[in-house]
């Protein structure tokens, strides 16, 4: 009988949001070394946009030769990373340090816009030189 009372008391604490509850455990920060799905998707989107920034910069430097193909690649990579980063931000529950990847998502949004602008400028420059 005491185990049933203990179970009911524990369930009541878990549902009420007290210090030992499941909601309280979910709101606590996740350690720095842990990879959560939000952090993994944020890293994927950051990798996409960083590749877009590098390719866009290279396309801007070589506008006449292979700039058009690189410019389109930079714009596509920037768009894909921006969309993925935006999805990470929208689906993240909690703030920085909770494991949702929100910081990486915002970083991917900013770098994705930069990659698309670099690709757009390289595309415009390649049209002028062609």
PDB file of C-alpha atoms in Angstrom:
ATOM      1  CA  UNK A   1       0.000   0.000   0.000  1.00  0.00           C
ATOM      2  CA  UNK A   2       2.864   2.413   0.732  1.00  0.00           C
ATOM      3  CA  UNK A   3       4.353   1.791  -2.712  1.00  0.00           C
ATOM      4  CA  UNK A   4       1.055   2.854  -4.319  1.00  0.00           C
ATOM      5  CA  UNK A   5       1.039   6.046  -2.238  1.00  0.00           C
ATOM      6  CA  UNK A   6       4.646   6.724  -3.203  1.00  0.00           C
ATOM      7  CA  UNK A   7       3.818   6.143  -6.869  1.00  0.00           C
ATOM      8  CA  UNK A   8       0.840   8.505  -6.719  1.00  0.00           C
ATOM      9  CA  UNK A   9       2.874  11.167  -4.900  1.00  0.00           C
ATOM     10  CA  UNK A  10       5.676  10.910  -7.463  1.00  0.00           C
ATOM     11  CA  UNK A  11       3.213  11.099 -10.343  1.00  0.00           C
ATOM     12  CA  UNK A  12       1.566  14.145  -8.770  1.00  0.00           C
ATOM     13  CA  UNK A  13       4.933  15.885  -8.417  1.00  0.00           C
ATOM     14  CA  UNK A  14       5.844  15.027 -12.002  1.00  0.00           C
ATOM     15  CA  UNK A  15       2.598  16.430 -13.348  1.00  0.00           C
ATOM     16  CA  UNK A  16       2.610  19.543 -11.180  1.00  0.00           C
ATOM     17  CA  UNK A  17       5.908  20.884 -12.518  1.00  0.00           C
ATOM     18  CA  UNK A  18       7.714  20.843  -9.193  1.00  0.00           C
ATOM     19  CA  UNK A  19      11.481  20.620  -8.705  1.00  0.00           C
ATOM     20  CA  UNK A  20      11.562  16.866  -9.356  1.00  0.00           C
ATOM     21  CA  UNK A  21       9.221  16.886 -12.311  1.00  0.00           C
ATOM     22  CA  UNK A  22       9.769  15.803 -15.886  1.00  0.00           C
ATOM     23  CA  UNK A  23       9.038  19.329 -17.118  1.00  0.00           C
ATOM     24  CA  UNK A  24      11.726  20.694 -14.818  1.00  0.00           C
ATOM     25  CA  UNK A  25      14.208  18.097 -16.092  1.00  0.00           C
ATOM     26  CA  UNK A  26      13.451  19.037 -19.712  1.00  0.00           C
ATOM     27  CA  UNK A  27      14.005  22.742 -19.041  1.00  0.00           C
ATOM     28  CA  UNK A  28      17.454  22.252 -17.513  1.00  0.00           C
ATOM     29  CA  UNK A  29      20.468  22.998 -19.700  1.00  0.00           C
ATOM     30  CA  UNK A  30      22.121  20.121 -21.526  1.00  0.00           C
ATOM     31  CA  UNK A  31      25.855  19.658 -21.156  1.00  0.00           C
ATOM     32  CA  UNK A  32      28.203  21.168 -23.694  1.00  0.00           C
ATOM     33  CA  UNK A  33      29.594  17.847 -24.882  1.00  0.00           C
ATOM     34  CA  UNK A  34      26.242  16.272 -25.716  1.00  0.00           C
ATOM     35  CA  UNK A  35      24.911  16.132 -29.260  1.00  0.00           C
ATOM     36  CA  UNK A  36      21.161  16.448 -29.483  1.00  0.00           C
ATOM     37  CA  UNK A  37      19.145  16.247 -32.674  1.00  0.00           C
ATOM     38  CA  UNK A  38      18.682  20.019 -32.661  1.00  0.00           C
ATOM     39  CA  UNK A  39      22.406  20.575 -32.376  1.00  0.00           C
ATOM     40  CA  UNK A  40      23.140  18.053 -35.121  1.00  0.00           C
ATOM     41  CA  UNK A  41      20.700  19.734 -37.539  1.00  0.00           C
ATOM     42  CA  UNK A  42      22.149  23.127 -36.632  1.00  0.00           C
ATOM     43  CA  UNK A  43      25.661  21.842 -37.404  1.00  0.00           C
ATOM     44  CA  UNK A  44      24.465  20.445 -40.739  1.00  0.00           C
ATOM     45  CA  UNK A  45      22.912  23.769 -41.684  1.00  0.00           C
ATOM     46  CA  UNK A  46      26.045  25.664 -40.600  1.00  0.00           C
ATOM     47  CA  UNK A  47      28.180  23.351 -42.757  1.00  0.00           C
ATOM     48  CA  UNK A  48      25.908  24.021 -45.733  1.00  0.00           C
ATOM     49  CA  UNK A  49      26.038  27.781 -45.380  1.00  0.00           C
ATOM     50  CA  UNK A  50      29.783  27.849 -44.715  1.00  0.00           C
ATOM     51  CA  UNK A  51      30.311  25.910 -47.930  1.00  0.00           C
ATOM     52  CA  UNK A  52      28.047  28.425 -49.648  1.00  0.00           C
ATOM     53  CA  UNK A  53      30.029  31.372 -48.279  1.00  0.00           C
ATOM     54  CA  UNK A  54      33.350  29.876 -49.393  1.00  0.00           C
ATOM     55  CA  UNK A  55      32.047  28.966 -52.854  1.00  0.00           C
ATOM     56  CA  UNK A  56      30.383  32.376 -53.189  1.00  0.00           C
ATOM     57  CA  UNK A  57      33.590  34.154 -52.275  1.00  0.00           C
ATOM     58  CA  UNK A  58      35.529  32.063 -54.788  1.00  0.00           C
ATOM     59  CA  UNK A  59      32.882  32.766 -57.421  1.00  0.00           C
ATOM     60  CA  UNK A  60      33.136  36.477 -56.737  1.00  0.00           C
ATOM     61  CA  UNK A  61      36.891  36.346 -57.271  1.00  0.00           C
ATOM     62  CA  UNK A  62      36.628  34.330 -60.523  1.00  0.00           C
ATOM     63  CA  UNK A  63      33.558  35.980 -62.015  1.00  0.00           C
ATOM     64  CA  UNK A  64      34.579  35.606 -65.652  1.00  0.00           C
ATOM     65  CA  UNK A  65      35.766  32.006 -65.747  1.00  0.00           C
ATOM     66  CA  UNK A  66      33.717  29.648 -63.593  1.00  0.00           C
ATOM     67  CA  UNK A  67      31.880  32.261 -61.590  1.00  0.00           C
ATOM     68  CA  UNK A  68      28.400  31.472 -62.896  1.00  0.00           C
ATOM     69  CA  UNK A  69      28.369  27.824 -61.812  1.00  0.00           C
ATOM     70  CA  UNK A  70      29.916  28.630 -58.454  1.00  0.00           C
ATOM     71  CA  UNK A  71      27.504  31.509 -57.931  1.00  0.00           C
ATOM     72  CA  UNK A  72      24.506  29.267 -58.457  1.00  0.00           C
ATOM     73  CA  UNK A  73      26.037  26.654 -56.157  1.00  0.00           C
ATOM     74  CA  UNK A  74      26.614  29.280 -53.459  1.00  0.00           C
ATOM     75  CA  UNK A  75      23.048  30.551 -53.730  1.00  0.00           C
ATOM     76  CA  UNK A  76      21.591  27.031 -53.569  1.00  0.00           C
ATOM     77  CA  UNK A  77      23.783  26.050 -50.631  1.00  0.00           C
ATOM     78  CA  UNK A  78      22.937  29.277 -48.816  1.00  0.00           C
ATOM     79  CA  UNK A  79      19.221  28.751 -49.409  1.00  0.00           C
ATOM     80  CA  UNK A  80      19.322  25.131 -48.213  1.00  0.00           C
ATOM     81  CA  UNK A  81      21.266  26.072 -45.084  1.00  0.00           C
ATOM     82  CA  UNK A  82      18.983  29.021 -44.370  1.00  0.00           C
ATOM     83  CA  UNK A  83      15.853  26.890 -44.658  1.00  0.00           C
ATOM     84  CA  UNK A  84      17.357  24.176 -42.459  1.00  0.00           C
ATOM     85  CA  UNK A  85      18.529  26.742 -39.895  1.00  0.00           C
ATOM     86  CA  UNK A  86      15.096  28.349 -39.908  1.00  0.00           C
ATOM     87  CA  UNK A  87      13.475  24.996 -39.239  1.00  0.00           C
ATOM     88  CA  UNK A  88      15.863  24.429 -36.347  1.00  0.00           C
ATOM     89  CA  UNK A  89      14.951  27.829 -34.865  1.00  0.00           C
ATOM     90  CA  UNK A  90      11.216  27.241 -35.293  1.00  0.00           C
ATOM     91  CA  UNK A  91      11.312  23.758 -33.765  1.00  0.00           C
ATOM     92  CA  UNK A  92      13.691  24.587 -30.923  1.00  0.00           C
ATOM     93  CA  UNK A  93      12.129  24.426 -27.483  1.00  0.00           C
ATOM     94  CA  UNK A  94      13.963  26.588 -25.004  1.00  0.00           C
ATOM     95  CA  UNK A  95      16.784  29.035 -25.247  1.00  0.00           C
ATOM     96  CA  UNK A  96      20.526  28.784 -25.603  1.00  0.00           C
ATOM     97  CA  UNK A  97      22.092  25.874 -23.752  1.00  0.00           C
ATOM     98  CA  UNK A  98      19.015  23.655 -23.713  1.00  0.00           C
ATOM     99  CA  UNK A  99      20.192  21.465 -26.587  1.00  0.00           C
ATOM    100  CA  UNK A 100      17.710  22.670 -29.183  1.00  0.00           C
ATOM    101  CA  UNK A 101      20.351  24.123 -31.490  1.00  0.00           C
ATOM    102  CA  UNK A 102      18.828  27.597 -31.501  1.00  0.00           C
ATOM    103  CA  UNK A 103      22.182  29.402 -31.498  1.00  0.00           C
ATOM    104  CA  UNK A 104      23.408  27.365 -34.458  1.00  0.00           C
ATOM    105  CA  UNK A 105      20.102  27.922 -36.218  1.00  0.00           C
ATOM    106  CA  UNK A 106      20.398  31.694 -35.930  1.00  0.00           C
ATOM    107  CA  UNK A 107      24.023  31.513 -37.058  1.00  0.00           C
ATOM    108  CA  UNK A 108      22.961  29.466 -40.088  1.00  0.00           C
ATOM    109  CA  UNK A 109      20.289  32.052 -40.905  1.00  0.00           C
ATOM    110  CA  UNK A 110      22.808  34.891 -40.888  1.00  0.00           C
ATOM    111  CA  UNK A 111      25.506  33.040 -42.812  1.00  0.00           C
ATOM    112  CA  UNK A 112      22.950  31.688 -45.282  1.00  0.00           C
ATOM    113  CA  UNK A 113      21.881  35.196 -46.187  1.00  0.00           C
ATOM    114  CA  UNK A 114      25.549  36.114 -46.623  1.00  0.00           C
ATOM    115  CA  UNK A 115      26.108  33.111 -48.911  1.00  0.00           C
ATOM    116  CA  UNK A 116      23.100  34.002 -51.031  1.00  0.00           C
ATOM    117  CA  UNK A 117      24.231  37.635 -51.329  1.00  0.00           C
ATOM    118  CA  UNK A 118      27.754  36.561 -52.341  1.00  0.00           C
ATOM    119  CA  UNK A 119      26.329  34.169 -54.929  1.00  0.00           C
ATOM    120  CA  UNK A 120      23.949  36.823 -56.250  1.00  0.00           C
ATOM    121  CA  UNK A 121      26.755  39.380 -56.595  1.00  0.00           C
ATOM    122  CA  UNK A 122      29.012  36.846 -58.312  1.00  0.00           C
ATOM    123  CA  UNK A 123      26.195  35.940 -60.699  1.00  0.00           C
ATOM    124  CA  UNK A 124      25.636  39.604 -61.534  1.00  0.00           C
ATOM    125  CA  UNK A 125      29.368  40.112 -62.082  1.00  0.00           C
ATOM    126  CA  UNK A 126      29.625  37.031 -64.338  1.00  0.00           C
ATOM    127  CA  UNK A 127      26.787  38.378 -66.518  1.00  0.00           C
ATOM    128  CA  UNK A 128      28.612  41.682 -66.948  1.00  0.00           C
ATOM    129  CA  UNK A 129      31.889  40.055 -67.988  1.00  0.00           C
ATOM    130  CA  UNK A 130      30.311  37.518 -70.348  1.00  0.00           C
TER     131      UNK A 130
END
